[in-house]
Tab-separated table of C-alpha atoms and ligand atoms in Angstrom:
chain	number	residue	atom	x	y	z
Y	135	MET	CA	-10.990	25.777	-22.065
Y	136	LEU	CA	-8.753	26.326	-19.064
Y	137	SER	CA	-7.184	29.696	-18.393
Y	138	VAL	CA	-3.480	30.448	-18.710
Y	139	THR	CA	-3.296	30.559	-14.908
Y	140	GLU	CA	-4.878	27.114	-14.544
Y	141	ASN	CA	-2.674	25.711	-17.305
Y	142	LEU	CA	0.421	27.022	-15.537
Y	143	ILE	CA	-0.616	25.528	-12.202
Y	144	ASN	CA	-1.287	22.152	-13.822
Y	145	PHE	CA	1.920	22.236	-15.826
Y	146	GLU	CA	4.001	23.176	-12.793
Y	147	LYS	CA	2.802	19.940	-11.135
Y	148	LYS	CA	3.957	17.978	-14.181
Y	149	ILE	CA	7.397	19.604	-14.108
Y	150	LEU	CA	7.728	18.802	-10.423
Y	151	ALA	CA	6.719	15.172	-11.021
Y	152	ALA	CA	9.161	14.865	-13.942
Y	153	CYS	CA	11.996	16.308	-11.820
Y	154	GLN	CA	11.173	13.967	-8.951
Y	155	SER	CA	11.101	10.874	-11.117
Y	156	ALA	CA	14.392	11.936	-12.737
Y	157	GLY	CA	15.918	12.505	-9.286
Y	158	ARG	CA	16.597	16.169	-9.985
Y	159	PRO	CA	15.746	19.262	-7.946
Y	160	ARG	CA	13.003	21.429	-9.450
Y	161	SER	CA	15.347	24.417	-9.158
Y	162	GLU	CA	17.561	22.996	-11.933
Y	163	VAL	CA	14.885	23.445	-14.585
Y	164	THR	CA	13.750	26.865	-15.807
Y	165	LEU	CA	10.348	27.039	-17.449
Y	166	ILE	CA	10.238	29.324	-20.463
Y	167	ALA	CA	6.662	30.257	-21.292
Y	168	VAL	CA	6.587	30.540	-25.082
Y	169	SER	CA	4.149	33.380	-25.756
Y	170	LYS	CA	4.715	33.728	-29.504
Y	171	VAL	CA	1.595	34.538	-31.531
Y	172	PHE	CA	-0.410	35.262	-28.349
Y	173	PRO	CA	-1.227	38.841	-27.347
Y	174	VAL	CA	0.715	40.577	-24.611
Y	175	SER	CA	-2.315	40.192	-22.311
Y	176	CYS	CA	-1.643	36.426	-22.227
Y	177	LEU	CA	2.005	37.041	-21.403
Y	178	ILE	CA	0.955	39.348	-18.563
Y	179	GLU	CA	-1.533	36.792	-17.247
Y	180	ALA	CA	1.250	34.197	-17.134
Y	181	TYR	CA	3.498	36.711	-15.366
Y	182	GLN	CA	0.824	37.354	-12.763
Y	183	ALA	CA	0.527	33.598	-12.250
Y	184	GLY	CA	4.255	33.433	-11.521
Y	185	ALA	CA	5.996	32.903	-14.867
Y	186	ARG	CA	9.203	34.947	-15.192
Y	187	ASP	CA	10.909	33.619	-18.323
Y	188	PHE	CA	9.260	34.092	-21.705
Y	189	GLY	CA	10.117	32.853	-25.174
Y	190	GLU	CA	9.374	34.762	-28.363
Y	191	ASN	CA	10.191	33.808	-31.972
Y	192	TYR	CA	9.839	37.034	-33.929
Y	193	VAL	CA	11.651	40.309	-33.233
Y	194	GLN	CA	8.929	42.350	-34.925
Y	195	GLU	CA	6.113	40.665	-33.022
Y	196	PHE	CA	7.841	41.145	-29.681
Y	197	GLU	CA	8.512	44.768	-30.584
Y	198	GLY	CA	4.738	45.258	-30.354
Y	199	LYS	CA	4.554	43.651	-26.914
Y	200	TRP	CA	7.673	45.345	-25.605
Y	201	PRO	CA	6.114	48.631	-24.351
Y	202	GLU	CA	3.902	46.658	-21.952
Y	203	ALA	CA	6.259	43.773	-21.268
Y	204	LYS	CA	9.407	45.735	-20.463
Y	205	ASP	CA	8.196	46.974	-17.092
Y	206	LEU	CA	7.304	43.538	-15.707
Y	207	SER	CA	9.776	43.437	-12.857
Y	208	GLY	CA	12.097	40.425	-12.963
Y	209	ALA	CA	10.768	39.132	-16.282
Y	210	ARG	CA	13.334	37.738	-18.708
Y	211	PHE	CA	12.761	37.522	-22.437
Y	212	HIS	CA	14.399	34.807	-24.496
Y	213	PHE	CA	14.584	34.925	-28.247
Y	214	ILE	CA	14.026	31.397	-29.575
Y	215	GLY	CA	13.253	31.956	-33.273
Y	216	HIS	CA	15.564	32.158	-36.227
Y	217	LEU	CA	17.569	35.381	-36.001
Y	218	GLN	CA	18.428	37.213	-39.203
Y	219	SER	CA	21.603	39.219	-38.835
Y	220	ASN	CA	19.853	42.465	-39.832
Y	221	LYS	CA	17.535	42.066	-36.789
Y	222	ALA	CA	20.286	41.044	-34.368
Y	223	ARG	CA	21.131	44.542	-33.180
Y	224	ARG	CA	17.525	45.271	-32.184
Y	225	ALA	CA	17.129	41.820	-30.627
Y	226	ALA	CA	20.149	42.558	-28.422
Y	227	GLU	CA	18.291	45.586	-27.069
Y	228	ILE	CA	14.939	44.028	-26.186
Y	229	PHE	CA	15.852	40.461	-25.197
Y	230	HIS	CA	17.880	39.237	-22.212
Y	231	CYS	CA	18.917	36.007	-23.826
Y	232	ILE	CA	19.299	34.845	-27.435
Y	233	GLN	CA	18.998	31.073	-27.651
Y	234	THR	CA	19.453	30.552	-31.371
Y	235	VAL	CA	22.907	31.873	-32.213
Y	236	ASP	CA	24.334	29.734	-35.012
Y	237	SER	CA	26.956	31.895	-36.695
Y	238	LEU	CA	29.816	34.149	-35.707
Y	239	LYS	CA	28.316	36.906	-37.846
Y	240	VAL	CA	25.137	37.025	-35.755
Y	241	ALA	CA	27.189	36.725	-32.557
Y	242	GLN	CA	29.314	39.725	-33.554
Y	243	ARG	CA	26.193	41.833	-34.188
Y	244	LEU	CA	24.773	40.823	-30.806
Y	245	ASN	CA	28.067	41.713	-29.174
Y	246	GLU	CA	27.574	45.307	-30.343
Y	247	GLY	CA	24.385	45.634	-28.293
Y	248	PRO	CA	23.912	48.002	-25.357
Y	249	HIS	CA	24.218	45.466	-22.540
Y	250	PRO	CA	25.851	42.084	-21.805
Y	251	LEU	CA	23.756	39.319	-23.272
Y	252	ASP	CA	23.257	35.676	-22.389
Y	253	ILE	CA	23.375	33.436	-25.419
Y	254	PHE	CA	22.913	29.798	-26.366
Y	255	LEU	CA	24.227	28.189	-29.518
Y	256	GLU	CA	21.592	26.337	-31.513
Y	257	VAL	CA	22.908	23.003	-32.730
Y	258	LYS	CA	21.509	21.250	-35.770
Y	259	LEU	CA	21.398	17.573	-34.903
Y	260	SER	CA	19.075	16.266	-37.597
Y	261	GLU	CA	18.208	16.884	-41.211
Y	262	GLU	CA	14.465	16.934	-40.582
Y	263	GLY	CA	14.511	19.117	-37.485
Y	264	SER	CA	14.922	22.851	-37.428
Y	265	LYS	CA	16.722	24.060	-40.529
Y	266	ALA	CA	18.678	26.504	-38.413
Y	267	GLY	CA	21.563	25.682	-36.145
Y	268	VAL	CA	25.282	25.085	-36.338
Y	269	ASP	CA	26.583	21.762	-37.607
Y	270	PRO	CA	28.195	19.878	-34.660
Y	271	GLN	CA	31.348	19.704	-36.754
Y	272	HIS	CA	31.653	23.499	-36.683
Y	273	LEU	CA	30.645	23.884	-33.062
Y	274	PRO	CA	34.174	24.006	-31.551
Y	275	THR	CA	35.200	26.900	-33.826
Y	276	LEU	CA	31.999	28.818	-33.135
Y	277	ILE	CA	32.381	28.326	-29.369
Y	278	GLU	CA	35.925	29.632	-29.549
Y	279	GLY	CA	34.848	32.673	-31.560
Y	280	VAL	CA	31.916	33.479	-29.307
Y	281	ARG	CA	33.954	33.118	-26.119
Y	282	ALA	CA	36.237	35.877	-27.385
Y	283	LEU	CA	33.335	38.372	-27.606
Y	284	PRO	CA	33.314	40.391	-24.378
Y	285	ASN	CA	29.628	41.360	-24.326
Y	286	LEU	CA	28.324	37.803	-24.750
Y	287	ASN	CA	27.938	35.268	-21.979
Y	288	LEU	CA	27.767	31.780	-23.488
Y	289	ARG	CA	25.407	29.801	-21.261
Y	290	GLY	CA	24.854	26.585	-23.152
Y	291	LEU	CA	23.368	24.757	-26.121
Y	292	MET	CA	19.881	24.591	-27.578
Y	293	THR	CA	18.313	22.176	-30.054
Y	294	MET	CA	15.068	21.357	-31.840
Y	295	PRO	CA	14.713	17.647	-32.652
Y	296	PRO	CA	12.584	16.577	-35.613
Y	297	TRP	CA	8.933	16.860	-34.625
Y	298	SER	CA	7.191	13.680	-33.612
Y	299	GLU	CA	4.181	12.897	-31.431
Y	300	ASP	CA	6.331	10.267	-29.782
Y	301	PRO	CA	8.620	11.976	-27.247
Y	302	GLU	CA	11.027	9.032	-27.381
Y	303	VAL	CA	12.032	10.121	-30.879
Y	304	ALA	CA	13.617	13.212	-29.316
Y	305	ARG	CA	15.655	11.325	-26.702
Y	306	PRO	CA	18.782	10.567	-28.782
Y	307	TYR	CA	18.952	14.243	-29.800
Y	308	PHE	CA	18.747	15.355	-26.182
Y	309	ILE	CA	21.495	12.900	-25.226
Y	310	ARG	CA	23.686	14.140	-28.057
Y	311	LEU	CA	23.204	17.779	-27.022
Y	312	ARG	CA	24.135	16.911	-23.415
Y	313	GLN	CA	27.322	15.193	-24.589
Y	314	LEU	CA	28.317	18.160	-26.736
Y	315	ALA	CA	27.723	20.553	-23.830
Y	316	GLN	CA	29.829	18.384	-21.524
Y	317	GLN	CA	32.688	18.329	-24.025
Y	318	HIS	CA	32.793	22.120	-23.949
Y	319	SER	CA	32.072	22.611	-20.244
Y	320	LEU	CA	28.739	24.290	-20.921
Y	321	ARG	CA	26.193	23.974	-18.132
Y	322	GLU	CA	22.883	24.858	-19.670
Y	323	LEU	CA	20.753	22.778	-22.023
Y	324	SER	CA	17.709	24.367	-23.635
Y	325	MET	CA	15.684	21.387	-24.809
Y	326	GLY	CA	12.172	20.041	-24.420
Y	327	MET	CA	8.766	21.438	-25.422
Y	328	SER	CA	5.136	20.783	-24.429
Y	329	HIS	CA	5.077	17.205	-25.661
Y	330	ASP	CA	8.584	16.003	-24.819
Y	331	PHE	CA	9.700	17.997	-21.750
Y	332	GLU	CA	9.599	14.902	-19.511
Y	333	VAL	CA	12.150	13.087	-21.667
Y	334	ALA	CA	14.195	16.309	-21.855
Y	335	ILE	CA	14.247	16.599	-18.057
Y	336	GLN	CA	15.343	12.957	-17.790
Y	337	GLU	CA	18.219	13.772	-20.140
Y	338	GLY	CA	19.419	16.827	-18.254
Y	339	SER	CA	17.511	19.787	-19.673
Y	340	THR	CA	17.899	22.993	-17.673
Y	341	MET	CA	15.440	25.030	-19.772
Y	342	ILE	CA	12.202	23.763	-21.199
Y	343	ARG	CA	10.423	25.928	-23.771
Y	344	VAL	CA	6.686	25.445	-23.399
Y	345	GLY	CA	3.989	27.154	-25.438
Y	346	THR	CA	0.935	25.027	-26.208
Y	347	ALA	CA	0.586	23.509	-22.725
Y	348	ILE	CA	0.408	27.003	-21.190
Y	349	PHE	CA	-1.265	29.226	-23.771
Y	350	GLY	CA	-3.201	26.674	-25.811
Y	351	LYS	CA	-3.020	25.841	-29.492
Y	352	ARG	CA	-1.633	28.537	-31.748
Y	353	VAL	CA	-4.176	29.404	-34.414
Y	354	LYS	CA	-3.090	32.781	-35.739
Y	355	PRO	CA	-0.397	32.577	-38.390
Y	356	ALA	CA	2.947	33.677	-37.059
Y	357	GLN	CA	4.147	37.151	-37.916
Y	358	ALA	CA	7.579	37.207	-39.509
G	12	PLP	C1	7.088	27.367	-30.533
G	12	PLP	C2	8.343	26.842	-29.949
G	12	PLP	C3	8.354	26.118	-28.737
G	12	PLP	C4	7.097	25.765	-27.976
G	12	PLP	O1	6.454	24.686	-28.569
G	12	PLP	P1	5.165	23.998	-27.919
G	12	PLP	O2	5.064	22.705	-28.627
G	12	PLP	O3	4.007	24.901	-28.188
G	12	PLP	O4	5.419	23.839	-26.472
G	12	PLP	C5	9.573	25.728	-28.230
G	12	PLP	N1	10.736	26.003	-28.859
G	12	PLP	C6	10.765	26.678	-30.013
G	12	PLP	C7	12.080	26.948	-30.663
G	12	PLP	C8	9.590	27.104	-30.612
G	12	PLP	O5	9.633	27.757	-31.784
């Protein structure tokens, strides 16, 4: 098995190749290393190999990593799991960016946090994909509501297409997310994972969320 450092080096080459073939500068795409389920030592190894943006799915799990992770200079932590409103206040304290906002209620809780927060709205584009996310029909109202909250900086949209081995299955969802972002003058698109990041980069992704390709297969059950 390759180490996290070797995985990152190999994956960086793939991102560069995908950007080149899509005619986009590498600097347009942020790699989020999804460290959920892995111990903080893996996160630190990725940091030492150059990773700066990390994705975590569970507030409670990241709470355990936080004492060691918080002092990594320049590291940014993105929450990418489903956020319950009773955990939102704490999430606003320990994360820099919340990518899965899908209701005004959660947004209002996040707005009460101690520092300005970057957020993405998660959009539900399919029945089989992630169960979370705002219906595209309700997106304009949510955007309006969120833009009125002074502590939140709305960066863009995020989506999870239905899972398929075939990355082409995700393409129409990525295109749809890009169109919705354009309609609302939002610049950032969080889309693409280990198996479909190349298609996501072709379709304009500015943030790819990559776990398996960096840290390996997740075996431990996730902690809620
Ligand atoms: C776990 C997770 C990822 C990473 O998935 P991989 O297939 O391991 O790259 C990306 N986005 C979200 C929302 C996730 O929960």
